[in-house]
């Protein structure tokens, strides 16, 4: 009996200790002009959009895990009103509509969350997220100073806020949600409503603040955001964006469009890894502190959720994680490395003194200094011209349309135009077949033996400028099955191996007149072709130097 009494006394003590632990884990979130401040320390927010209704609950842990492995510290999602209230006051928070489970899955991975409540979201989602029944309420006018609409919006927004609060999911309660959003891109249409639009905007801000959540609120694409609301940017490039109160509000990018949605019957939209990385690096170079990829995983428009005319079921978005949750290389890996570099400079970027050096020709450097240390960026916004610049006594070549990052201002560790997972080369391979009349074979090959395989699985390859970008699409998980797009090769006579050089190709003063005709006859429409780089094949060039064949090819594949 004595032992059992001791046990009953110990258990409540342990329970109280655990409860105290949970209580002290609440986070204080604030902000200033340099960034969001988490428990008294400025932090960089690297976020990615994953929409819970566009995937399945079984996929969520793996998607979030891969986002974390890709260098993100935050996951962002819209809240989908018509998914949760398809019929008036009849709610659905089951299956892939279980937003609480989704936020808790983010928390389990140790990441933060951004909750974009809206509740109007656009998002290529049916009716912009509004339930159809909303449209039919007598006297209603949507997204303006209309009491009927505002009552419905407040009812649903309060429902979501209370659901999150009851589960202790806001940072002030120890949860992962550090930022919330009210409305969505309202600044794009506000002017058409006149004074009613301004009154509605003010009402939205007051509603958000009335919840006293202890976290900041954002309004994207809202250039006249009211006080205590942080306006943010959406688009392909937001490096030049500044909030309307830059002295008090951080520079935020809520939607960096990594691709685009697919229209019925159209080709898959594609934005290169190099260009996305260029935009992100410039954003942080110019003082950005909160960045979100739209999308990091796009997923699928299930059932009849796709909104807008002719928007396809797929919402792949050419995101770092493709529609099925697999890594979209080289985009995922190239951005992962960028995130590692940016986060290694977090303190100096959020606390350091910033100084710019302009070289002209859309070329400039930014130097951050803090506590005796320096970190530098070199940006070249020219489309076609590489430049050599002198930075603090050292010379660096900056490719066109790229940003070079030097964490110590002397050592280049990353350039946005250099995709480390590029591994395809054009080979001038000795013909080992029975027919020796054509001594060399030109073909696209996967040749890992010519490159250094890094620990993260990427491969150290060549540099490419904006007009010679090399990119790939993964068709299967097998590295022998990659599809490659625009590149150029420079083949010297007698060379056994010719790598893609990434330089601009120019027609010389002398050339064989039948070059293009021969290449088209031998290679057009083929996945491989055999050519002898000699005058016997192409005819006399009139040159006394060794013959050289340069090929620029665009490869397209039907899926």
Coordinates of C-alpha atoms in Angstrom, one line a residue:
X1 CA 0.0 0.0 0.0
X2 CA 2.9 2.4 0.8
X3 CA 4.4 1.9 -2.6
X4 CA 1.2 2.5 -4.4
X5 CA 0.7 5.8 -2.5
X6 CA 4.2 6.9 -3.6
X7 CA 3.3 6.3 -7.2
X8 CA 0.1 8.2 -7.1
X9 CA 2.0 11.2 -5.7
X10 CA 4.8 11.1 -8.4
X11 CA 2.5 10.9 -11.4
X12 CA 0.8 14.3 -10.8
X13 CA 4.3 15.9 -10.2
X14 CA 5.4 14.6 -13.6
X15 CA 2.2 15.9 -15.2
X16 CA 2.7 19.3 -13.7
X17 CA 6.3 19.4 -14.9
X18 CA 5.2 18.6 -18.5
X19 CA 2.5 21.2 -18.3
X20 CA 4.9 23.8 -17.2
X21 CA 7.3 22.9 -20.0
X22 CA 4.5 23.4 -22.6
X23 CA 3.5 26.7 -21.1
X24 CA 7.0 28.2 -21.3
X25 CA 7.4 27.1 -24.9
X26 CA 5.1 29.9 -26.0
X27 CA 6.9 32.2 -28.5
X28 CA 6.9 35.9 -28.7
X29 CA 6.6 37.1 -32.3
X30 CA 7.1 40.7 -33.3
X31 CA 8.8 42.6 -36.2
X32 CA 10.7 45.7 -37.2
X33 CA 12.0 47.0 -40.5
X34 CA 14.7 44.3 -40.7
X35 CA 12.7 41.2 -40.1
X36 CA 10.4 39.1 -37.9
X37 CA 11.6 38.8 -34.4
X38 CA 11.1 35.4 -32.7
X39 CA 11.7 35.4 -29.0
X40 CA 13.8 38.5 -29.2
X41 CA 16.0 37.5 -32.2
X42 CA 15.6 38.5 -35.8
X43 CA 15.1 35.5 -38.1
X44 CA 15.0 34.9 -41.8
X45 CA 11.8 33.2 -42.9
X46 CA 12.3 30.7 -45.7
X47 CA 8.8 29.3 -46.5
X48 CA 7.1 27.2 -49.1
X49 CA 3.4 26.8 -50.0
X50 CA 1.8 23.4 -49.6
X51 CA -2.0 23.3 -49.8
X52 CA -3.5 20.6 -47.7
X53 CA -6.5 20.0 -50.0
X54 CA -4.2 19.5 -53.0
X55 CA -2.6 16.4 -51.5
X56 CA -3.6 13.6 -49.1
X57 CA -3.0 13.4 -45.3
X58 CA -0.8 10.4 -46.0
X59 CA 1.5 12.6 -48.2
X60 CA 1.8 15.5 -45.7
X61 CA 4.6 14.1 -43.5
X62 CA 6.8 13.3 -46.5
X63 CA 6.1 16.6 -48.3
X64 CA 6.9 18.6 -45.2
X65 CA 10.0 16.4 -44.5
X66 CA 11.3 17.1 -48.0
X67 CA 10.6 20.8 -47.6
X68 CA 12.6 20.8 -44.4
X69 CA 15.5 18.9 -46.0
X70 CA 15.4 21.4 -48.8
X71 CA 16.3 24.2 -46.4
X72 CA 12.9 25.6 -45.5
X73 CA 11.9 26.6 -41.9
X74 CA 8.3 27.4 -42.6
X75 CA 5.2 26.0 -44.5
X76 CA 2.5 28.3 -45.8
X77 CA -1.1 27.4 -46.8
X78 CA -4.3 29.1 -47.7
X79 CA -7.5 28.2 -45.9
X80 CA -10.2 27.0 -48.3
X81 CA -13.6 28.2 -47.2
X82 CA -15.7 26.3 -49.7
X83 CA -13.9 23.1 -48.8
X84 CA -14.7 23.5 -45.2
X85 CA -18.3 24.9 -45.6
X86 CA -19.7 23.4 -48.8
X87 CA -23.2 23.9 -47.5
X88 CA -24.4 26.7 -45.3
X89 CA -23.2 26.0 -41.7
X90 CA -22.4 22.4 -42.5
X91 CA -18.6 22.0 -42.0
X92 CA -16.1 19.5 -43.2
X93 CA -12.7 19.1 -41.5
X94 CA -12.1 15.5 -42.4
X95 CA -9.6 13.8 -44.7
X96 CA -7.5 16.2 -46.7
X97 CA -9.7 19.0 -45.3
X98 CA -8.3 18.3 -41.8
X99 CA -6.4 21.6 -41.4
X100 CA -5.6 21.0 -37.7
X101 CA -3.9 17.7 -38.6
X102 CA -1.9 19.5 -41.3
X103 CA -0.7 22.3 -39.0
X104 CA 0.2 19.7 -36.4
X105 CA 2.2 17.8 -39.0
X106 CA 4.1 20.9 -39.7
X107 CA 4.7 21.3 -35.9
X108 CA 5.9 17.7 -35.6
X109 CA 8.6 18.4 -38.2
X110 CA 9.8 21.4 -36.1
X111 CA 8.8 24.0 -38.7
X112 CA 6.8 27.3 -38.5
X113 CA 3.6 27.9 -40.3
X114 CA 2.0 30.9 -42.1
X115 CA -1.8 30.7 -42.2
X116 CA -3.4 32.7 -45.0
X117 CA -7.0 32.7 -44.0
X118 CA -8.3 35.1 -46.6
X119 CA -11.0 33.8 -46.8
X120 CA -11.0 34.9 -50.4
X121 CA -7.9 33.2 -51.8
X122 CA -8.0 33.1 -55.6
X123 CA -5.4 30.3 -55.9
X124 CA -6.8 28.9 -59.2
X125 CA -9.4 27.4 -56.8
X126 CA -13.1 27.1 -57.6
X127 CA -14.8 30.5 -57.0
X128 CA -11.7 31.8 -55.4
X129 CA -12.5 29.7 -52.3
X130 CA -15.9 31.2 -51.8
X131 CA -18.8 28.7 -51.2
X132 CA -21.3 29.0 -54.0
X133 CA -24.1 29.5 -51.4
X134 CA -22.5 32.8 -50.4
X135 CA -23.4 34.2 -53.8
X136 CA -27.1 33.6 -53.4
X137 CA -27.6 35.3 -50.0
X138 CA -30.1 38.3 -50.6
X139 CA -28.5 41.7 -50.4
X140 CA -24.9 40.4 -50.5
X141 CA -22.0 42.2 -52.3
X142 CA -18.7 40.3 -52.1
X143 CA -15.4 41.8 -50.9
X144 CA -16.6 45.3 -50.1
X145 CA -18.3 47.3 -47.4
X146 CA -21.4 45.2 -47.2
X147 CA -22.7 44.0 -43.8
X148 CA -24.2 40.8 -45.2
X149 CA -20.9 39.7 -46.6
X150 CA -18.8 40.9 -43.7
X151 CA -21.0 39.0 -41.3
X152 CA -20.4 35.7 -43.2
X153 CA -16.7 36.4 -43.6
X154 CA -16.4 37.2 -39.9
X155 CA -18.3 34.0 -39.0
X156 CA -15.9 31.8 -41.0
X157 CA -12.7 33.6 -40.0
X158 CA -13.7 33.4 -36.4
X159 CA -14.4 29.6 -36.8
X160 CA -10.9 29.0 -38.2
X161 CA -9.2 31.2 -35.6
X162 CA -11.0 29.5 -32.7
X163 CA -10.2 26.1 -34.2
X164 CA -6.5 26.9 -34.2
X165 CA -6.6 28.5 -30.8
X166 CA -8.5 25.6 -29.2
X167 CA -5.6 23.3 -30.4
X168 CA -2.9 25.8 -29.1
X169 CA -1.5 26.2 -32.6
X170 CA -0.6 29.9 -32.6
X171 CA 3.0 30.7 -31.6
X172 CA 1.8 32.7 -28.6
X173 CA 0.4 29.4 -27.3
X174 CA 3.4 27.3 -28.2
X175 CA 2.2 26.4 -31.7
X176 CA 3.9 26.8 -35.1
X177 CA 1.7 29.6 -36.6
X178 CA 3.9 32.7 -36.6
X179 CA 2.1 34.8 -39.2
X180 CA -1.5 35.1 -40.4
X181 CA -3.1 36.7 -43.4
X182 CA -6.4 38.5 -43.8
X183 CA -7.9 39.0 -47.3
X184 CA -5.8 38.3 -50.4
X185 CA -4.5 40.5 -53.2
X186 CA -7.3 43.0 -52.5
X187 CA -5.1 45.9 -53.7
X188 CA -5.5 44.6 -57.2
X189 CA -9.2 45.4 -57.3
X190 CA -9.7 47.9 -54.4
X191 CA -10.0 50.9 -56.6
X192 CA -13.1 49.6 -58.4
X193 CA -15.0 49.8 -55.1
X194 CA -14.1 53.4 -54.3
X195 CA -14.6 54.5 -50.7
X196 CA -16.4 51.2 -50.0
X197 CA -13.2 49.4 -50.8
X198 CA -11.2 51.5 -48.4
X199 CA -13.8 51.0 -45.6
X200 CA -13.8 47.3 -46.2
X201 CA -10.0 47.2 -46.0
X202 CA -10.1 49.0 -42.7
X203 CA -12.8 46.6 -41.5
X204 CA -10.6 43.6 -42.4
X205 CA -7.6 45.0 -40.4
X206 CA -9.7 45.7 -37.4
X207 CA -11.3 42.2 -37.5
X208 CA -7.8 40.6 -37.6
X209 CA -6.5 42.6 -34.7
X210 CA -9.6 42.0 -32.7
X211 CA -8.6 38.3 -32.2
X212 CA -5.5 39.3 -30.2
X213 CA -3.5 36.3 -31.4
X214 CA -0.1 37.7 -30.4
X215 CA 1.3 37.2 -34.0
X216 CA 1.7 39.6 -36.9
X217 CA -0.9 39.9 -39.7
X218 CA 0.0 40.4 -43.4
X219 CA -1.9 41.7 -46.4
X220 CA -0.4 40.7 -49.7
X221 CA -0.5 43.0 -52.8
X222 CA -1.9 45.7 -50.5
X223 CA 0.0 48.9 -51.1
X224 CA -2.2 51.0 -48.7
X225 CA -2.3 48.4 -45.9
X226 CA -3.6 49.9 -42.7
X227 CA -1.4 50.4 -39.6
X228 CA -0.4 47.1 -37.9
X229 CA -0.9 45.2 -41.2
X230 CA 2.3 44.3 -43.1
X231 CA 1.9 44.5 -46.9
X232 CA 3.9 42.0 -48.9
X233 CA 4.7 41.3 -52.6
X234 CA 3.6 38.6 -55.0
X235 CA 5.2 37.9 -58.4
X236 CA 8.2 36.6 -60.2
X237 CA 10.6 39.3 -58.9
X238 CA 10.1 41.2 -55.7
X239 CA 13.7 42.3 -55.0
X240 CA 12.7 45.9 -55.8
X241 CA 9.6 45.8 -53.5
X242 CA 9.5 47.7 -50.2
X243 CA 6.6 47.7 -47.7
X244 CA 4.6 51.0 -47.4
X245 CA 6.1 51.5 -43.9
X246 CA 9.7 50.3 -44.5
X247 CA 11.0 51.7 -41.3
X248 CA 8.7 49.5 -39.2
X249 CA 7.7 46.6 -41.4
X250 CA 9.9 43.9 -42.8
X251 CA 10.3 43.2 -46.5
X252 CA 8.2 40.2 -47.3
X253 CA 7.5 38.1 -50.5
X254 CA 4.4 35.9 -50.0
X255 CA 4.4 34.4 -53.5
X256 CA 7.5 33.7 -55.5
X257 CA 5.9 32.0 -58.5
X258 CA 8.3 29.1 -59.3
X259 CA 6.3 28.2 -62.4
X260 CA 2.6 28.6 -63.3
X261 CA -0.6 26.7 -63.4
X262 CA -1.4 24.5 -66.4
X263 CA -4.2 25.4 -68.8
X264 CA -6.1 22.6 -70.6
X265 CA -4.2 21.5 -73.7
X266 CA -1.2 23.8 -73.2
X267 CA 2.4 22.8 -72.6
X268 CA 3.7 22.4 -69.0
X269 CA 4.8 25.8 -67.7
X270 CA 8.5 25.9 -66.8
X271 CA 10.7 28.3 -64.9
X272 CA 14.3 27.4 -64.7
X273 CA 16.1 26.7 -61.4
X274 CA 18.6 29.4 -62.3
X275 CA 16.0 32.1 -62.7
X276 CA 14.2 31.2 -59.4
X277 CA 17.5 31.2 -57.5
X278 CA 18.5 34.5 -59.1
X279 CA 15.3 36.1 -57.9
X280 CA 15.6 34.7 -54.4
X281 CA 19.3 35.7 -54.0
X282 CA 18.6 39.3 -55.2
X283 CA 15.6 39.5 -52.7
X284 CA 17.9 38.7 -49.8
X285 CA 20.7 40.8 -51.2
X286 CA 18.4 43.8 -51.1
X287 CA 17.2 43.4 -47.5
X288 CA 14.4 40.8 -47.8
X289 CA 13.7 38.8 -44.7
X290 CA 10.5 36.8 -45.4
X291 CA 10.3 34.7 -48.5
X292 CA 7.7 32.1 -49.6
X293 CA 7.7 29.9 -52.7
X294 CA 4.4 29.6 -54.5
X295 CA 4.3 26.7 -54.8
X296 CA 6.8 24.4 -53.1
X297 CA 4.5 21.5 -53.7
X298 CA 1.5 22.3 -56.0
X299 CA -0.2 18.9 -56.0
X300 CA -3.6 18.1 -57.6
X301 CA -6.9 19.8 -58.0
X302 CA -9.1 16.9 -56.9
X303 CA -12.8 16.6 -57.9
X304 CA -14.1 19.9 -59.2
X305 CA -11.9 22.3 -57.3
X306 CA -9.9 23.8 -60.2
X307 CA -11.1 27.4 -60.7
X308 CA -11.0 29.6 -63.8
X309 CA -11.5 28.7 -67.4
X310 CA -9.6 25.6 -68.7
X311 CA -7.4 25.2 -65.7
X312 CA -6.2 21.6 -65.6
X313 CA -6.5 19.0 -62.8
X314 CA -2.7 19.1 -62.3
X315 CA -1.4 21.9 -60.1
X316 CA 2.2 20.8 -60.4
X317 CA 3.3 24.4 -60.9
X318 CA 6.8 23.2 -61.8
X319 CA 7.5 23.4 -58.1
X320 CA 10.6 22.0 -56.3
X321 CA 8.4 19.0 -55.3
X322 CA 6.4 17.8 -58.3
X323 CA 2.7 16.9 -58.4
X324 CA 3.4 13.5 -56.9
X325 CA 5.8 14.7 -54.2
X326 CA 9.0 13.7 -55.9
X327 CA 12.0 16.0 -56.0
X328 CA 11.9 18.2 -59.1
X329 CA 15.6 18.4 -60.0
X330 CA 17.7 20.5 -60.5
X331 CA 15.3 23.0 -58.9
X332 CA 15.0 21.4 -55.5
X333 CA 18.7 20.8 -55.1
X334 CA 19.9 24.1 -56.5
X335 CA 17.5 26.0 -54.1
X336 CA 18.5 23.7 -51.2
X337 CA 22.1 24.9 -51.5
X338 CA 21.0 28.5 -51.8
X339 CA 19.0 28.2 -48.6
X340 CA 21.9 26.7 -46.7
X341 CA 24.1 29.6 -47.8
X342 CA 21.5 32.3 -47.0
X343 CA 20.8 30.8 -43.5
X344 CA 24.5 30.7 -42.7
X345 CA 24.4 34.5 -43.1
X346 CA 21.2 35.0 -41.1
X347 CA 22.6 37.1 -38.3
X348 CA 24.7 39.4 -40.5
X349 CA 21.8 39.9 -43.0
X350 CA 19.3 40.8 -40.3
X351 CA 21.6 42.9 -38.0
X352 CA 24.4 44.0 -40.3
X353 CA 25.0 47.4 -41.9
X354 CA 24.3 47.4 -45.6
X355 CA 26.4 49.1 -48.2
X356 CA 26.0 49.0 -52.1
X357 CA 28.6 49.5 -54.7
X358 CA 27.5 50.2 -58.3
X359 CA 29.7 49.2 -61.2
X360 CA 27.2 50.3 -63.9
X361 CA 25.7 48.0 -66.6
X362 CA 23.2 46.6 -64.1
X363 CA 26.0 45.3 -62.1
X364 CA 26.4 46.0 -58.4
X365 CA 27.7 44.6 -55.1
X366 CA 26.2 44.6 -51.6
X367 CA 28.3 44.4 -48.5
X368 CA 26.9 43.5 -45.1
X369 CA 29.0 44.3 -42.1
X370 CA 28.4 43.1 -38.5
X371 CA 30.7 42.7 -35.5
X372 CA 33.9 42.7 -37.5
X373 CA 32.6 40.3 -40.2
X374 CA 31.5 40.9 -43.8
X375 CA 29.3 39.1 -46.3
X376 CA 28.9 40.0 -49.9
X377 CA 26.6 39.6 -52.9
X378 CA 27.5 40.4 -56.6
X379 CA 24.6 40.8 -58.9
X380 CA 24.6 40.9 -62.7
X381 CA 21.2 41.7 -64.1
X382 CA 22.4 41.8 -67.7
X383 CA 20.7 39.2 -69.9
X384 CA 23.6 38.2 -72.1
X385 CA 26.9 39.7 -70.8
X386 CA 29.3 38.3 -68.2
X387 CA 31.4 40.7 -66.3
X388 CA 34.6 40.6 -64.3
X389 CA 34.4 42.9 -61.2
X390 CA 36.9 44.0 -58.6
X391 CA 35.5 43.5 -55.1
X392 CA 37.7 44.5 -52.1
X393 CA 40.8 43.8 -54.2
X394 CA 39.8 40.4 -55.6
X395 CA 38.4 39.8 -59.1
X396 CA 35.3 37.7 -59.8
X397 CA 33.5 36.7 -63.0
X398 CA 29.8 37.2 -62.6
X399 CA 27.8 35.4 -65.4
X400 CA 24.8 37.1 -67.0
X401 CA 21.6 37.1 -65.0
X402 CA 23.1 35.8 -61.9
X403 CA 24.0 36.5 -58.3
X404 CA 27.3 35.4 -56.7
X405 CA 27.3 34.9 -52.9
X406 CA 30.5 35.3 -50.9
X407 CA 29.8 34.8 -47.1
X408 CA 33.3 36.2 -46.3
X409 CA 33.4 38.6 -49.2
X410 CA 36.4 36.8 -50.6
X411 CA 35.3 33.2 -51.3
X412 CA 32.6 32.5 -53.9
X413 CA 30.4 29.6 -52.5
X414 CA 27.4 29.9 -54.8
X415 CA 26.3 31.4 -58.1
X416 CA 22.6 31.3 -59.1
X417 CA 23.5 30.4 -62.8
X418 CA 25.6 27.4 -61.8
X419 CA 23.3 24.4 -61.3
X420 CA 25.3 21.8 -59.5
X421 CA 23.1 18.9 -60.7
X422 CA 23.8 19.4 -64.4
X423 CA 25.3 16.2 -65.7
X424 CA 24.3 15.8 -69.3
X425 CA 27.1 16.3 -71.9
X426 CA 27.4 15.9 -75.6
X427 CA 30.1 13.3 -76.4
X428 CA 32.2 12.8 -79.5
X429 CA 32.6 9.1 -78.8
X430 CA 34.7 6.7 -80.7
X431 CA 32.5 4.3 -82.6
X432 CA 32.9 0.8 -81.3
X433 CA 30.4 -0.7 -83.7
X434 CA 31.0 -2.9 -86.7
X435 CA 30.6 0.1 -89.1
X436 CA 33.9 2.0 -88.7
X437 CA 33.2 4.3 -91.7
X438 CA 31.9 6.9 -89.2
X439 CA 34.5 7.1 -86.4
X440 CA 32.6 9.3 -83.9
X441 CA 29.1 9.2 -82.4
X442 CA 27.3 12.3 -81.1
X443 CA 24.6 11.7 -78.6
X444 CA 23.1 12.9 -75.3
X445 CA 24.2 10.8 -72.5
X446 CA 24.1 10.5 -68.7
X447 CA 27.8 10.5 -67.9
X448 CA 28.2 10.6 -64.1
X449 CA 31.8 9.4 -64.3
X450 CA 32.9 12.8 -65.7
X451 CA 31.5 14.7 -62.7
X452 CA 32.0 14.7 -58.9
X453 CA 29.0 13.3 -57.1
X454 CA 28.4 15.4 -53.9
X455 CA 27.1 14.1 -50.5
X456 CA 23.6 15.4 -51.1
X457 CA 23.3 13.4 -54.4
X458 CA 23.9 16.4 -56.7
X459 CA 26.7 16.5 -59.2
X460 CA 29.2 19.2 -59.8
X461 CA 28.8 20.4 -63.4
X462 CA 29.2 23.4 -65.6
X463 CA 28.2 27.1 -65.5
X464 CA 25.4 28.5 -67.8
X465 CA 24.3 32.0 -68.5
X466 CA 20.7 33.1 -69.0
X467 CA 20.6 32.5 -72.8
X468 CA 22.3 29.1 -72.5
X469 CA 20.4 27.6 -69.5
X470 CA 20.5 23.9 -69.1
X471 CA 17.6 22.3 -67.3
X472 CA 16.1 18.9 -66.9
X473 CA 12.9 17.1 -66.2
X474 CA 12.9 13.9 -64.2
X475 CA 10.7 11.2 -65.9
X476 CA 11.5 8.4 -63.4
X477 CA 13.6 8.0 -60.3
X478 CA 16.2 6.3 -62.5
X479 CA 19.0 8.7 -63.2
X480 CA 19.5 7.2 -66.7
X481 CA 16.1 8.6 -67.7
X482 CA 16.5 12.4 -67.7
X483 CA 15.2 14.7 -70.4
X484 CA 17.3 17.7 -71.3
X485 CA 16.6 21.1 -72.8
X486 CA 18.4 24.0 -74.4
X487 CA 22.2 23.8 -74.3
X488 CA 25.2 24.3 -76.6
X489 CA 28.3 22.2 -77.3
X490 CA 31.6 23.0 -78.7
X491 CA 33.3 20.1 -80.4
X492 CA 37.0 20.2 -81.5
X493 CA 38.3 18.0 -84.2
X494 CA 39.8 14.9 -82.6
X495 CA 38.3 15.6 -79.1
X496 CA 37.0 12.3 -77.6
X497 CA 34.8 14.3 -75.1
X498 CA 33.2 17.7 -75.6
X499 CA 31.4 19.3 -72.7
X500 CA 28.6 21.9 -73.0
X501 CA 30.4 25.2 -72.6
X502 CA 27.7 27.6 -71.9
X503 CA 29.3 30.3 -74.0
X504 CA 27.5 32.3 -76.8
X505 CA 27.9 30.7 -80.2
X506 CA 29.0 32.9 -83.1
X507 CA 29.4 32.1 -86.8
X508 CA 33.0 32.4 -87.9
X509 CA 34.4 34.0 -91.0
X510 CA 34.8 30.7 -92.7
X511 CA 32.7 27.6 -92.5
X512 CA 31.7 24.5 -94.5
X513 CA 28.7 25.5 -96.7
X514 CA 26.8 22.2 -96.1
X515 CA 27.1 22.2 -92.3
X516 CA 23.5 22.8 -91.4
X517 CA 22.2 20.6 -94.2
X518 CA 24.4 17.7 -93.1
X519 CA 23.4 18.0 -89.4
X520 CA 19.6 18.2 -90.3
X521 CA 19.8 15.2 -92.5
X522 CA 21.8 13.1 -90.0
X523 CA 20.4 14.3 -86.7
X524 CA 17.0 16.0 -86.9
X525 CA 14.4 14.0 -85.1
X526 CA 17.0 11.5 -83.8
X527 CA 18.0 10.7 -80.2
X528 CA 21.5 10.1 -81.4
X529 CA 23.5 10.7 -84.6
X530 CA 26.9 9.9 -86.0
X531 CA 29.1 12.5 -87.5
X532 CA 32.8 12.7 -88.5
X533 CA 33.9 16.3 -87.7
X534 CA 36.0 16.7 -90.8
X535 CA 35.9 18.3 -94.3
X536 CA 35.1 14.9 -95.7
X537 CA 31.7 15.2 -94.0
X538 CA 30.9 18.9 -94.3
X539 CA 33.0 20.1 -97.2
X540 CA 36.0 22.5 -97.3
X541 CA 35.9 25.4 -94.8
X542 CA 38.7 27.5 -96.1
X543 CA 40.3 27.5 -92.7
X544 CA 43.8 26.4 -92.0
X545 CA 43.2 25.7 -88.3
X546 CA 41.7 22.5 -86.8
X547 CA 38.0 22.1 -87.7
X548 CA 35.5 22.8 -85.0
X549 CA 31.8 22.1 -84.8
X550 CA 29.5 24.0 -82.5
X551 CA 25.9 22.8 -82.0
X552 CA 23.0 24.5 -80.3
X553 CA 20.1 22.2 -79.8
X554 CA 16.6 22.4 -78.4
X555 CA 15.2 19.1 -77.4
X556 CA 11.5 18.6 -76.8
X557 CA 9.7 15.5 -75.5
X558 CA 6.1 14.5 -75.8
X559 CA 4.9 13.2 -72.4

